[in-house]
Amino acid sequence: MAERLQNFIGGRFVPAEGAGDYEVVDPATGEMVAVSPISGAADVDAAFEAAERAFTDWKQVTPSVRQKHLLALADAIEAHSEELVQAQHRNTGQPRGIIAEEEVAAGADQLRFFAGAARMLEGRGAAEYMEGHTSYVRREPVGVVAQIAPWNFPLMMAIWKIGPALAAGNTVVLKPSETTPESTLVLARLAGEIFPAGVVNVVLGDGSTGRLLTEHGSAAMVSLTGSVRAGEAVAASAGLKRTHLELGGKAPAVVFGDVDLAAVAKALVEFGTFNAGQDCTAVTRVLVEESAHDELVEHLVAAAEATRTGNVDDGLNDFGPLNNARHFAAVQAKIEGLPGHARIVTGGRRVEGSPGFFFEPTIITGVEQSDAIVQEEVFGPVLTVQSFASEQEALELANGVEYALASSVWTADGARAMRFTRDLDFGCVWVNTHLLLVAEMPHGGFKASGHGKDLSGYAVEEYTRVKHIMHAIEV
């Protein structure tokens, strides 16, 4: 019988009072692995009450103490790596080696960064800006934060949520995706053994539960990583609360003919199919100089067809399945809805003989800028290819979508690279690489990709409020 999951509220696991359930399915096999509750208003109220009680004391804790707690959680994550990997693998089908390296080890490292950042908040120095009065700034935690994480990197996204919020002195009520709750529950248990009860709370549920979080009167701030549609819903329901929204991308890779096209093609396929393309910064649009188009496409096809997926032994896979049946159908529908002028040169289908939601690496040429496959996020292992005749046209194609999260330019010309890092309208621009992130640098986009930064000291600042204090020098 599949395990029935519980919420984590006030430092312990408690059954949900909500009326509904969700069957958690292993996307590599299509088999049910757990039953997760759809929490209701009473469950959400209980979580916020626990977080509010904990905030009274946690906001007074010194940064050095918050640092010690975060460092202890990082150690616990590494010590329970195998448990976290297995829990997440059941929900995502990701290769276990990739989970261990890219989420467990990287997540522990990111928490250690946030632990240090807890002690590095900055503000204006005290000074007399008005005669006879001294002013200074306090940075304070905002309060209880409602956080909603996605299913593509469940553990890492949970760490990106709670790490900066806790470092700044907030308490949290976090809802993982209904399709991938298990690694977040392990994280919650580990946090519960380190932090005071109620500092970290996890409520399970679907979109209806998420709305209860965003609308809750005790939430001082709402942080969401998800789709544009989800971001619009949060923005509408959050009212005057502060929001932090990371809403996806449609990343271009601009390739000039002065590079090693075979090596670049191999890298682009790797960066476009990593995690089955279920990454908001993944390469999705390859824009290539006209003179290099045909050769690059040839190399892209070869690299895609050499990529491994769909094997029963996940250790043999470069990437795993799409996360769930509904998402698989959505990706398939986008491929089936291609206009007549578009051409699938490789892929475009479910991996033959696979029991799960594995999709072939797919390269599509002949697309036009107005096509839905170019303008809309697919969130699958799908790359489109367009050509350009000039730098100006390359920039117009790259910037000509509603998303503005990530991009890259590939060239041996240093001056050209500098021009493109200036003119590409994206929150991150890579030069001759893509997808790589470090804890010390901010991650976040512009336009429909949302607002706010994950990672870096900027993320910790997102979870603070600024208060001006003025003292009269003489009474």
Coordinates of C-alpha atoms in Angstrom, one line a residue:
M1 CA 0.0 0.0 0.0
A2 CA 1.3 3.5 -0.9
E3 CA 2.4 5.7 1.9
R4 CA 0.0 8.4 3.0
L5 CA 1.9 11.7 3.4
Q6 CA 1.3 14.3 6.2
N7 CA 1.9 18.0 6.6
F8 CA 4.8 19.2 8.8
I9 CA 3.4 21.9 11.1
G10 CA 4.9 23.3 14.4
G11 CA 7.8 20.9 14.4
R12 CA 5.9 17.6 13.8
F13 CA 4.1 15.6 11.2
V14 CA 0.3 15.9 11.4
P15 CA -2.5 14.5 9.2
A16 CA -4.3 17.0 7.0
E17 CA -7.9 17.8 7.5
G18 CA -8.5 18.6 3.9
A19 CA -11.1 16.6 2.1
G20 CA -9.1 15.5 -1.0
D21 CA -6.1 13.4 -2.0
Y22 CA -3.6 13.3 -4.8
E23 CA -1.9 10.2 -6.1
V24 CA 1.8 10.8 -6.4
V25 CA 3.1 8.9 -9.5
D26 CA 6.7 7.9 -10.4
P27 CA 7.0 9.4 -13.9
A28 CA 9.6 6.8 -14.9
T29 CA 7.2 3.9 -14.4
G30 CA 3.7 5.4 -14.2
E31 CA 3.1 3.7 -10.9
M32 CA 1.6 5.3 -7.8
V33 CA 4.2 5.7 -5.0
A34 CA 2.3 7.8 -2.4
V35 CA -0.9 9.5 -1.5
S36 CA -0.7 13.2 -0.7
P37 CA -3.5 15.2 0.9
I38 CA -4.9 18.3 -0.6
S39 CA -4.8 20.5 2.5
G40 CA -7.7 22.9 3.3
A41 CA -8.2 26.1 5.1
A42 CA -7.9 24.5 8.6
D43 CA -4.5 23.0 7.7
V44 CA -3.2 26.3 6.3
D45 CA -4.5 28.2 9.3
A46 CA -2.7 25.8 11.6
A47 CA 0.6 26.3 9.7
F48 CA 0.4 30.0 9.8
E49 CA -0.5 30.0 13.5
A50 CA 2.6 27.9 14.2
A51 CA 4.8 30.2 12.0
E52 CA 3.4 33.3 13.7
R53 CA 4.2 31.9 17.2
A54 CA 7.7 31.0 16.1
F55 CA 8.4 34.4 14.5
T56 CA 8.0 36.2 17.8
D57 CA 11.2 34.6 19.0
W58 CA 13.0 33.8 15.7
K59 CA 13.1 37.4 14.6
Q60 CA 15.0 38.3 17.7
V61 CA 17.7 35.6 17.2
T62 CA 21.1 37.0 16.2
P63 CA 22.5 36.4 12.8
S64 CA 25.3 34.2 14.2
V65 CA 22.7 31.9 15.7
R66 CA 20.7 31.8 12.5
Q67 CA 24.0 30.9 10.7
K68 CA 24.6 28.0 13.1
H69 CA 21.2 26.6 12.4
L70 CA 21.6 26.9 8.6
L71 CA 25.0 25.3 8.7
A72 CA 23.6 22.4 10.8
L73 CA 20.9 21.9 8.2
A74 CA 23.4 21.8 5.4
D75 CA 25.4 19.1 7.3
A76 CA 22.1 17.2 7.8
I77 CA 21.3 17.3 4.2
E78 CA 24.7 15.8 3.2
A79 CA 24.4 13.2 6.0
H80 CA 20.9 12.1 4.6
S81 CA 21.9 12.4 1.0
E82 CA 20.8 8.9 0.0
E83 CA 17.4 9.3 1.7
L84 CA 16.8 12.6 -0.1
V85 CA 17.9 11.2 -3.4
Q86 CA 15.6 8.2 -3.2
A87 CA 12.6 10.3 -2.0
Q88 CA 13.0 12.7 -4.9
H89 CA 13.8 9.9 -7.5
R90 CA 10.4 8.3 -6.7
N91 CA 8.6 11.6 -7.6
T92 CA 10.7 12.8 -10.6
G93 CA 12.4 9.9 -12.2
Q94 CA 15.6 12.0 -12.4
P95 CA 18.8 10.1 -12.6
R96 CA 19.9 9.6 -8.9
G97 CA 23.4 10.6 -9.6
I98 CA 22.2 14.0 -10.9
I99 CA 20.0 14.5 -7.9
A100 CA 22.9 13.8 -5.6
E101 CA 25.2 16.2 -7.3
E102 CA 22.9 19.0 -8.6
E103 CA 20.4 19.2 -5.7
V104 CA 21.7 17.6 -2.6
A105 CA 25.4 18.6 -2.7
A106 CA 24.6 21.9 -4.4
G107 CA 21.7 22.6 -2.0
A108 CA 24.0 22.1 1.0
D109 CA 26.5 24.5 -0.5
Q110 CA 23.8 27.1 -1.2
L111 CA 22.6 26.8 2.4
R112 CA 26.1 27.4 3.6
F113 CA 26.2 30.6 1.5
F114 CA 23.0 31.8 3.0
A115 CA 24.4 31.0 6.5
G116 CA 27.2 33.4 5.8
A117 CA 24.9 36.0 4.1
A118 CA 22.8 36.1 7.3
R119 CA 25.7 38.0 8.9
M120 CA 26.3 40.4 6.0
L121 CA 23.1 42.5 5.6
E122 CA 24.0 46.0 4.6
G123 CA 22.4 49.4 5.1
R124 CA 23.3 53.1 5.1
G125 CA 25.7 54.3 7.8
A126 CA 24.4 56.5 10.6
A127 CA 24.7 60.2 9.7
E128 CA 23.2 63.6 10.1
Y129 CA 21.1 64.3 7.0
M130 CA 19.1 66.9 8.9
E131 CA 20.7 69.3 11.3
G132 CA 20.4 68.1 14.9
H133 CA 19.2 64.6 14.0
T134 CA 20.9 61.3 13.3
S135 CA 19.4 58.8 10.9
Y136 CA 20.1 55.2 10.2
V137 CA 18.5 52.2 8.6
R138 CA 17.3 48.9 10.2
R139 CA 16.9 45.8 8.0
E140 CA 14.2 43.6 9.5
P141 CA 12.6 40.3 8.5
V142 CA 9.2 40.8 6.8
G143 CA 7.4 38.2 8.9
V144 CA 5.7 34.9 7.9
V145 CA 6.4 34.1 4.3
A146 CA 4.1 31.9 2.1
Q147 CA 6.2 30.0 -0.4
I148 CA 5.2 27.8 -3.3
A149 CA 7.8 25.6 -5.0
P150 CA 7.7 23.9 -8.4
W151 CA 8.2 20.2 -9.4
N152 CA 11.2 20.5 -11.7
F153 CA 13.9 20.7 -8.9
P154 CA 11.9 20.0 -5.8
L155 CA 14.7 19.9 -3.2
M156 CA 16.8 22.7 -4.7
M157 CA 13.8 25.0 -5.1
A158 CA 12.7 24.4 -1.5
I159 CA 16.3 25.3 -0.4
W160 CA 16.2 28.4 -2.6
K161 CA 12.9 29.4 -0.8
I162 CA 13.7 28.7 2.8
G163 CA 17.4 29.5 2.8
P164 CA 17.3 33.3 2.3
A165 CA 14.0 33.6 4.2
L166 CA 15.4 32.0 7.3
A167 CA 18.7 33.8 7.0
A168 CA 16.9 37.1 7.2
G169 CA 14.9 36.0 10.3
N170 CA 11.6 35.1 8.8
T171 CA 9.5 32.0 9.3
V172 CA 7.9 30.1 6.4
V173 CA 4.9 28.1 5.3
L174 CA 6.0 26.2 2.2
K175 CA 3.9 24.2 -0.3
P176 CA 5.8 21.9 -2.6
S177 CA 4.2 20.8 -5.9
E178 CA 1.6 18.1 -5.4
T179 CA 3.5 15.8 -7.8
T180 CA 6.9 16.0 -6.0
P181 CA 6.3 16.4 -2.2
E182 CA 8.6 13.7 -0.7
S183 CA 12.1 15.2 -0.7
T184 CA 10.6 18.4 0.7
L185 CA 9.1 16.5 3.6
V186 CA 12.5 14.9 4.3
L187 CA 14.0 18.4 4.3
A188 CA 11.2 19.6 6.7
R189 CA 11.9 16.7 9.1
L190 CA 15.6 17.6 9.1
A191 CA 14.9 21.3 9.7
G192 CA 12.5 20.4 12.5
E193 CA 15.3 18.6 14.3
I194 CA 17.4 21.8 14.2
F195 CA 15.2 24.9 14.1
P196 CA 12.6 25.9 16.7
A197 CA 9.2 24.5 16.2
G198 CA 7.2 26.5 13.7
V199 CA 10.1 28.1 11.9
V200 CA 9.7 25.8 8.9
N201 CA 6.2 24.4 8.1
V202 CA 5.2 22.4 5.0
V203 CA 1.7 22.1 3.8
L204 CA 0.8 19.6 1.0
G205 CA -1.8 20.3 -1.6
D206 CA -2.6 21.6 -5.1
G207 CA -3.4 24.9 -6.6
S208 CA -6.4 25.4 -4.3
T209 CA -4.1 25.0 -1.3
G210 CA -1.6 27.5 -2.9
R211 CA -4.4 30.1 -3.2
L212 CA -5.1 29.7 0.5
L213 CA -1.5 30.4 1.2
T214 CA -1.3 33.5 -1.0
E215 CA -4.6 34.9 0.3
H216 CA -3.9 34.2 4.0
G217 CA -4.0 37.3 6.2
S218 CA -0.9 36.2 8.1
A219 CA 1.3 36.1 5.1
A220 CA 3.6 39.1 4.9
M221 CA 5.1 38.0 1.6
V222 CA 4.4 35.5 -1.1
S223 CA 7.2 33.7 -3.1
L224 CA 6.4 31.6 -6.1
T225 CA 8.4 29.8 -8.7
G226 CA 6.2 28.6 -11.4
S227 CA 4.4 29.4 -14.7
V228 CA 3.3 32.9 -15.9
R229 CA -0.3 31.8 -15.4
A230 CA 0.5 30.8 -11.8
G231 CA 2.3 34.1 -11.3
E232 CA -0.6 36.1 -12.6
A233 CA -2.9 34.2 -10.2
V234 CA -0.6 34.8 -7.2
A235 CA -0.3 38.5 -8.1
A236 CA -4.1 38.8 -8.3
S237 CA -4.8 36.9 -5.0
A238 CA -1.9 38.3 -2.9
G239 CA -3.3 41.8 -2.9
L240 CA -0.9 44.3 -1.3
K241 CA 1.5 41.6 0.0
R242 CA 5.0 41.7 -1.2
T243 CA 5.6 39.2 -4.0
H244 CA 8.7 37.4 -5.3
L245 CA 7.9 35.7 -8.6
E246 CA 10.2 33.5 -10.8
L247 CA 8.0 32.6 -13.8
G248 CA 10.0 30.7 -16.4
G249 CA 11.9 31.5 -19.5
K250 CA 12.5 31.0 -23.2
A251 CA 16.2 31.2 -23.3
P252 CA 18.0 32.0 -26.6
A253 CA 21.5 30.9 -27.4
V254 CA 23.0 33.2 -30.0
V255 CA 25.7 31.4 -32.0
F256 CA 28.2 33.0 -34.4
G257 CA 30.1 31.2 -37.0
D258 CA 33.5 31.9 -35.4
V259 CA 33.2 29.1 -32.8
D260 CA 33.8 25.4 -32.9
L261 CA 30.3 24.4 -34.1
A262 CA 30.6 20.7 -33.2
A263 CA 31.6 21.5 -29.6
V264 CA 28.9 24.3 -29.3
A265 CA 26.2 22.0 -30.6
K266 CA 27.1 19.3 -28.0
A267 CA 26.9 21.9 -25.3
L268 CA 23.6 23.4 -26.5
V269 CA 22.0 20.0 -26.5
E270 CA 23.3 19.2 -23.0
F271 CA 22.0 22.6 -21.8
G272 CA 18.7 22.2 -23.6
T273 CA 17.9 18.7 -22.5
F274 CA 19.2 18.7 -18.9
N275 CA 16.4 17.6 -16.6
A276 CA 14.4 16.8 -19.8
G277 CA 14.4 20.5 -20.6
Q278 CA 12.3 21.2 -17.4
D279 CA 14.5 24.1 -16.4
C280 CA 13.5 27.7 -16.8
T281 CA 17.0 28.7 -17.9
A282 CA 17.4 25.8 -20.4
V283 CA 18.4 26.5 -24.0
T284 CA 15.2 26.5 -25.9
R285 CA 15.9 28.8 -28.9
V286 CA 19.1 28.4 -31.0
L287 CA 19.8 31.5 -33.1
V288 CA 22.6 30.9 -35.5
E289 CA 24.5 33.0 -38.1
E290 CA 23.2 32.2 -41.6
S291 CA 26.5 30.9 -42.8
A292 CA 26.8 28.4 -40.0
H293 CA 23.1 27.2 -39.9
D294 CA 23.3 24.0 -41.8
E295 CA 26.5 22.8 -40.2
L296 CA 25.2 23.6 -36.7
V297 CA 22.0 21.8 -37.3
E298 CA 23.9 18.7 -38.5
H299 CA 25.9 18.8 -35.3
L300 CA 22.8 19.4 -33.1
V301 CA 21.1 16.4 -34.6
A302 CA 24.1 14.2 -34.0
A303 CA 24.4 15.4 -30.4
A304 CA 20.7 14.9 -29.7
E305 CA 20.7 11.4 -31.1
A306 CA 23.6 10.5 -28.9
T307 CA 21.8 11.6 -25.8
R308 CA 20.5 8.8 -23.6
T309 CA 17.1 8.6 -22.0
G310 CA 14.3 6.2 -21.4
N311 CA 16.4 3.4 -19.9
V312 CA 15.1 1.4 -17.0
D313 CA 18.4 1.8 -15.3
D314 CA 18.5 5.6 -14.5
G315 CA 22.2 5.5 -14.3
L316 CA 22.3 5.1 -18.1
N317 CA 20.2 8.2 -18.7
D318 CA 21.4 11.7 -19.4
F319 CA 18.0 12.9 -18.3
G320 CA 14.8 11.5 -16.9
P321 CA 11.1 11.7 -17.9
L322 CA 8.8 14.6 -18.1
N323 CA 7.2 15.0 -14.6
N324 CA 3.6 13.9 -15.1
A325 CA 1.0 12.8 -17.5
R326 CA -0.6 16.2 -17.9
H327 CA 2.7 17.9 -18.7
F328 CA 3.7 15.1 -21.1
A329 CA 0.4 15.7 -23.0
A330 CA 1.1 19.4 -23.1
V331 CA 4.5 19.0 -24.6
Q332 CA 3.2 16.5 -27.1
A333 CA 0.4 18.9 -28.0
K334 CA 2.9 21.6 -28.8
I335 CA 4.8 19.3 -31.1
E336 CA 1.7 18.1 -32.8
G337 CA 0.5 21.7 -33.3
L338 CA 3.6 22.8 -35.2
P339 CA 2.9 24.9 -38.3
G340 CA 3.5 23.3 -41.7
H341 CA 6.7 25.3 -42.3
A342 CA 8.4 23.8 -39.2
R343 CA 10.4 20.7 -39.6
I344 CA 11.3 18.1 -36.9
V345 CA 14.8 17.0 -37.9
T346 CA 15.1 14.5 -35.0
G347 CA 12.9 13.5 -32.0
G348 CA 9.4 14.7 -31.4
R349 CA 8.0 11.5 -29.9
R350 CA 7.7 9.5 -26.7
V351 CA 10.7 7.2 -26.2
E352 CA 9.7 3.9 -27.8
G353 CA 9.2 1.0 -25.3
S354 CA 9.5 3.3 -22.2
P355 CA 6.8 2.8 -19.5
G356 CA 7.1 6.3 -18.2
F357 CA 6.8 9.9 -19.6
F358 CA 10.2 9.9 -21.4
F359 CA 10.4 12.2 -24.5
E360 CA 13.0 12.2 -27.2
P361 CA 15.5 15.0 -27.6
T362 CA 13.9 17.2 -30.3
I363 CA 15.4 19.6 -32.8
I364 CA 13.1 21.7 -34.9
T365 CA 14.1 23.9 -37.9
G366 CA 12.2 26.2 -40.2
V367 CA 10.3 28.0 -37.4
E368 CA 9.3 31.7 -37.6
Q369 CA 9.4 34.2 -34.8
S370 CA 5.7 34.4 -34.4
D371 CA 5.2 30.6 -34.0
A372 CA 3.9 29.4 -30.7
I373 CA 6.8 26.9 -30.4
V374 CA 9.1 30.0 -30.4
Q375 CA 7.1 32.3 -28.2
E376 CA 5.7 29.9 -25.6
E377 CA 7.5 27.9 -22.9
V378 CA 7.5 24.2 -23.8
F379 CA 9.5 23.0 -20.7
G380 CA 10.6 19.8 -22.5
P381 CA 13.8 18.6 -24.3
V382 CA 12.9 20.7 -27.4
L383 CA 15.2 23.2 -29.2
T384 CA 14.1 25.3 -32.1
V385 CA 16.7 26.7 -34.6
Q386 CA 16.5 30.1 -36.4
S387 CA 19.1 31.9 -38.5
F388 CA 20.1 35.6 -38.6
A389 CA 22.0 37.7 -41.0
S390 CA 23.3 40.5 -38.7
E391 CA 23.9 41.3 -35.0
Q392 CA 20.9 43.5 -35.0
E393 CA 18.6 40.8 -36.3
A394 CA 20.0 38.3 -33.7
L395 CA 19.2 40.7 -30.9
E396 CA 15.7 41.4 -32.2
L397 CA 15.0 37.6 -32.4
A398 CA 16.6 36.9 -29.0
N399 CA 14.7 39.7 -27.2
G400 CA 11.5 39.2 -29.2
V401 CA 9.6 37.1 -26.6
E402 CA 7.8 37.9 -23.4
Y403 CA 10.3 36.0 -21.2
A404 CA 13.5 37.6 -20.0
L405 CA 15.2 35.2 -17.6
A406 CA 18.3 33.8 -19.2
S407 CA 20.3 33.9 -22.5
S408 CA 23.8 33.2 -23.9
V409 CA 26.0 34.3 -26.7
W410 CA 28.6 32.1 -28.3
T411 CA 31.5 33.9 -30.1
A412 CA 35.2 34.2 -30.2
D413 CA 34.9 38.0 -30.7
G414 CA 35.4 39.6 -27.3
A415 CA 34.0 43.0 -28.3
R416 CA 30.9 41.3 -29.8
A417 CA 30.4 39.4 -26.6
M418 CA 30.5 42.6 -24.6
R419 CA 27.9 44.2 -26.9
F420 CA 25.6 41.3 -26.5
T421 CA 25.9 41.1 -22.7
R422 CA 24.8 44.8 -22.7
D423 CA 21.9 44.4 -25.2
L424 CA 20.4 41.0 -24.4
D425 CA 17.4 41.9 -22.3
F426 CA 17.6 39.0 -19.8
G427 CA 18.4 38.7 -16.1
C428 CA 21.4 36.5 -16.8
V429 CA 23.7 36.4 -19.9
W430 CA 26.3 33.7 -20.3
V431 CA 29.2 33.9 -22.7
N432 CA 30.3 30.7 -24.4
T433 CA 28.4 28.6 -21.7
H434 CA 24.9 28.3 -20.4
L435 CA 22.8 27.1 -17.5
L436 CA 25.5 27.3 -14.8
L437 CA 24.6 29.0 -11.5
V438 CA 26.6 29.8 -8.4
A439 CA 25.3 30.7 -4.9
E440 CA 27.1 34.0 -4.9
M441 CA 25.4 35.4 -8.0
P442 CA 21.7 36.4 -8.4
H443 CA 19.2 34.5 -10.4
G444 CA 16.0 36.1 -11.7
G445 CA 14.5 37.7 -14.7
F446 CA 12.6 40.7 -16.2
K447 CA 9.3 41.1 -18.1
A448 CA 7.0 38.0 -17.9
S449 CA 9.8 36.0 -16.2
G450 CA 8.8 37.9 -13.0
H451 CA 10.7 39.9 -10.4
G452 CA 12.9 39.3 -7.5
K453 CA 16.2 37.4 -7.1
D454 CA 17.1 33.9 -5.9
L455 CA 20.6 33.1 -4.7
S456 CA 23.2 35.7 -3.7
G457 CA 22.9 38.4 -1.1
Y458 CA 20.2 39.9 -3.1
A459 CA 17.9 37.0 -2.3
V460 CA 18.4 37.6 1.4
E461 CA 17.5 41.3 0.9
E462 CA 14.3 40.2 -0.8
Y463 CA 13.1 38.8 2.5
T464 CA 13.8 42.0 4.5
R465 CA 12.1 45.3 5.0
V466 CA 13.9 48.6 5.5
K467 CA 13.0 50.9 8.4
H468 CA 14.4 54.5 8.8
I469 CA 15.2 55.5 12.3
M470 CA 15.8 59.2 13.2
H471 CA 17.1 60.4 16.6
A472 CA 17.1 64.0 17.7
I473 CA 20.6 64.7 19.0
E474 CA 19.3 66.9 21.8
V475 CA 16.0 66.6 23.6

